[in-house]
Short mmCIF file of C-alpha atoms and ligand atoms in Angstrom, two decimals:
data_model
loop_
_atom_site.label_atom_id
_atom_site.label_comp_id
_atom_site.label_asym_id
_atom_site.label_seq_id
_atom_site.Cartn_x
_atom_site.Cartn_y
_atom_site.Cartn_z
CA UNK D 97 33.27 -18.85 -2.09
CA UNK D 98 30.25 -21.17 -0.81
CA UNK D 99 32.57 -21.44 2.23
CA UNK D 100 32.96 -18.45 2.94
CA UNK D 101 29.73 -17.28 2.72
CA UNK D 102 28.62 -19.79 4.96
CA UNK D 103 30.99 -18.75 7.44
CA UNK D 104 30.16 -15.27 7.58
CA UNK D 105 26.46 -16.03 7.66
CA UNK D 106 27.27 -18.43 10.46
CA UNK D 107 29.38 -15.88 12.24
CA UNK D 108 26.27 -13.47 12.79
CA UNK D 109 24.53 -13.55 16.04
CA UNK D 110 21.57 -11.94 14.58
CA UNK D 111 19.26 -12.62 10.85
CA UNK D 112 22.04 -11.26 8.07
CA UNK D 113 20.92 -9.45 4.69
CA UNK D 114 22.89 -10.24 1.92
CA UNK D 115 24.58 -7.18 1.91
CA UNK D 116 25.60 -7.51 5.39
CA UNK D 117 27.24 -11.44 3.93
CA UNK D 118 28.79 -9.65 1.41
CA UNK D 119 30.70 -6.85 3.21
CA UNK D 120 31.78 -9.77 5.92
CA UNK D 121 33.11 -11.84 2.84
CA UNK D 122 34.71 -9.02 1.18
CA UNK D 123 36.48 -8.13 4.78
CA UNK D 124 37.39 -11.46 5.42
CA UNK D 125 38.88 -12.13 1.87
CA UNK D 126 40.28 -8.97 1.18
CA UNK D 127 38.00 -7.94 -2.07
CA UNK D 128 35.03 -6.97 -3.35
CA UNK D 129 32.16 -9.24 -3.20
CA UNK D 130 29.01 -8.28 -4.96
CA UNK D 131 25.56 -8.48 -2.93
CA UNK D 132 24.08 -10.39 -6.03
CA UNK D 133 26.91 -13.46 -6.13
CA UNK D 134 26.25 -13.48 -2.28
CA UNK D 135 22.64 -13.92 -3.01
CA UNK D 136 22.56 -16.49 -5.29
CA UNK D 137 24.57 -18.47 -2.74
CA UNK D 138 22.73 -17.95 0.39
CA UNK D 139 18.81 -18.80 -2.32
CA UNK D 140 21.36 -21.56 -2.94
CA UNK D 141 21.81 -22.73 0.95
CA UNK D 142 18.20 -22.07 1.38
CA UNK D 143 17.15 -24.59 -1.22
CA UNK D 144 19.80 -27.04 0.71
CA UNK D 145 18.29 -26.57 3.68
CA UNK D 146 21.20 -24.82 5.11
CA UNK D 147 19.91 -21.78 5.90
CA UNK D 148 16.58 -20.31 6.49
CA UNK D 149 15.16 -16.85 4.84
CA UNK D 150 13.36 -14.84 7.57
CA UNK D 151 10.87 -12.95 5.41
CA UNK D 152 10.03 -10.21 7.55
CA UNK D 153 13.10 -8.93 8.23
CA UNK D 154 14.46 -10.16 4.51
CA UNK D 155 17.34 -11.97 5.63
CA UNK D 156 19.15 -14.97 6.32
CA UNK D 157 20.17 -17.03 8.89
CA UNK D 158 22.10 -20.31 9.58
CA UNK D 159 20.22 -23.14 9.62
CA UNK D 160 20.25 -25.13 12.95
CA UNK D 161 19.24 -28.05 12.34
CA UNK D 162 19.89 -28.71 8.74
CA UNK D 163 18.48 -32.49 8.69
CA UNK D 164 15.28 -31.56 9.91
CA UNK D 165 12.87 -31.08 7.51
CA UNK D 166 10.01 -29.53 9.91
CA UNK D 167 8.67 -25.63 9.52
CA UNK D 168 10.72 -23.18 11.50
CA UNK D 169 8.43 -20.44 13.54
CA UNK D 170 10.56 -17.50 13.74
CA UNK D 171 10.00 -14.57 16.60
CA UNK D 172 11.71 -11.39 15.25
CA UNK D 173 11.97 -8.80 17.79
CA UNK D 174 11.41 -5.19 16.14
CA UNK D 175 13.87 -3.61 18.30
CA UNK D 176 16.96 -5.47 17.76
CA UNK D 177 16.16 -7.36 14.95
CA UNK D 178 17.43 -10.94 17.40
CA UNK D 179 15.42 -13.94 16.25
CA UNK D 180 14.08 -16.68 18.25
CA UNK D 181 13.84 -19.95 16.33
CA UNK D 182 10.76 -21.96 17.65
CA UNK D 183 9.38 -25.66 16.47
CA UNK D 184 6.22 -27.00 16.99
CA UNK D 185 4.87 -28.84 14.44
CA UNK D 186 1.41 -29.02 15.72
CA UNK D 187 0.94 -25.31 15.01
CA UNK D 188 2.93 -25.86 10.89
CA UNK D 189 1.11 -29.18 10.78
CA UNK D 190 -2.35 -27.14 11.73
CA UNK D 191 -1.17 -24.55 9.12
CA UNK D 192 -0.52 -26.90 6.05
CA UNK D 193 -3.59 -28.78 6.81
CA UNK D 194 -5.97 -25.73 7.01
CA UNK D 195 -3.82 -24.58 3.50
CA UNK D 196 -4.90 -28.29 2.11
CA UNK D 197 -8.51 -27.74 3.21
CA UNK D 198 -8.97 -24.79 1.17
CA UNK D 199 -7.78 -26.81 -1.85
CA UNK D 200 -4.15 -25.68 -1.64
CA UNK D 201 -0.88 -27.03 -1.97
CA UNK D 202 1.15 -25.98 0.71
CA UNK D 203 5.15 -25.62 -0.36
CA UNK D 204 6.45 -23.69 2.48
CA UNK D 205 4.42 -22.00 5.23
CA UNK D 206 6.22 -19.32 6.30
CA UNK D 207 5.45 -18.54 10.17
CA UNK D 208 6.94 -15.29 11.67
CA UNK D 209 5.68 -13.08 14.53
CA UNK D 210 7.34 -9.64 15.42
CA UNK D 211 7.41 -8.09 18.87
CA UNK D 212 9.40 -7.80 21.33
CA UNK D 213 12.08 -10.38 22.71
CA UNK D 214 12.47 -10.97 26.69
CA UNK D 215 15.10 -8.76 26.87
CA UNK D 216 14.02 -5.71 25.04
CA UNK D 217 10.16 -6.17 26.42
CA UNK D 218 12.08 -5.78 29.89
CA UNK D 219 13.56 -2.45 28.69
CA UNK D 220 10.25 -0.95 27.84
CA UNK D 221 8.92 -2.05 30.75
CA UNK D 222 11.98 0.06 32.86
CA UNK D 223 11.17 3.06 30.43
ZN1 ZN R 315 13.09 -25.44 13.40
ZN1 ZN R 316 14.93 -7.42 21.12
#
């Protein structure tokens, strides 16, 4: 089940909710597969460091580079929802030391900026 899960997540282009997991599971194995068991799997892969949650958009994607241990930055575009996975650790460093300055202990800074990606700031730009 892990497996498979991981698969479909993998198999999206694009950040995956965990009902969009769960009807690619229950397609690809040919039954029903509740949102909720898919769920606790992909909290599961997040705690692993497998996948990342994109909070803004409240779904998953595959994690990368799942031996790093840095803070992702995630562009989400709010047109078609395609994530650009960023890392510099200067800016997350900057964030978890401002965090500690205030007196607080900094778990898991979540960095995310919406806008538009390249390709869909072109199309405006045509329109
Ligand atoms: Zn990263
Ligand atoms: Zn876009």
């Amino acid at each position: 089940m892990r497996a498979a899960v991981f698969e479909a997540l993998a198999g999206f282009a694009r950040p995956a909710s965990a009902y969009d997991v769960a009807e690619a599971v229950s397609q690809a194995e040919g039954r029903r597969i509740a949102a909720n068991s898919v769920y606790r799997i992909l909290d599961l892969f997040v705690a692993k460091n497998l996948a990342r949650r994109v909070e803004t958009a409240n779904a998953y994607i595959a994690n990368t580079h799942p031996d790093c241990r840095h803070d992702c930055i995630f562009l989400v575009c709010d047109i078609c929802s395609q994530v650009t996975h960023i890392d510099d650790d200067a800016i997350t460093i900057g964030v978890r030391d401002a965090a500690g300055g205030a007196g607080f202990v900094a778990r898991r800074p979540v960095i995310e900026v919406r806008g538009l990606c390249a390709a869909c700031a072109a199309t405006q730009d045509a329109a």
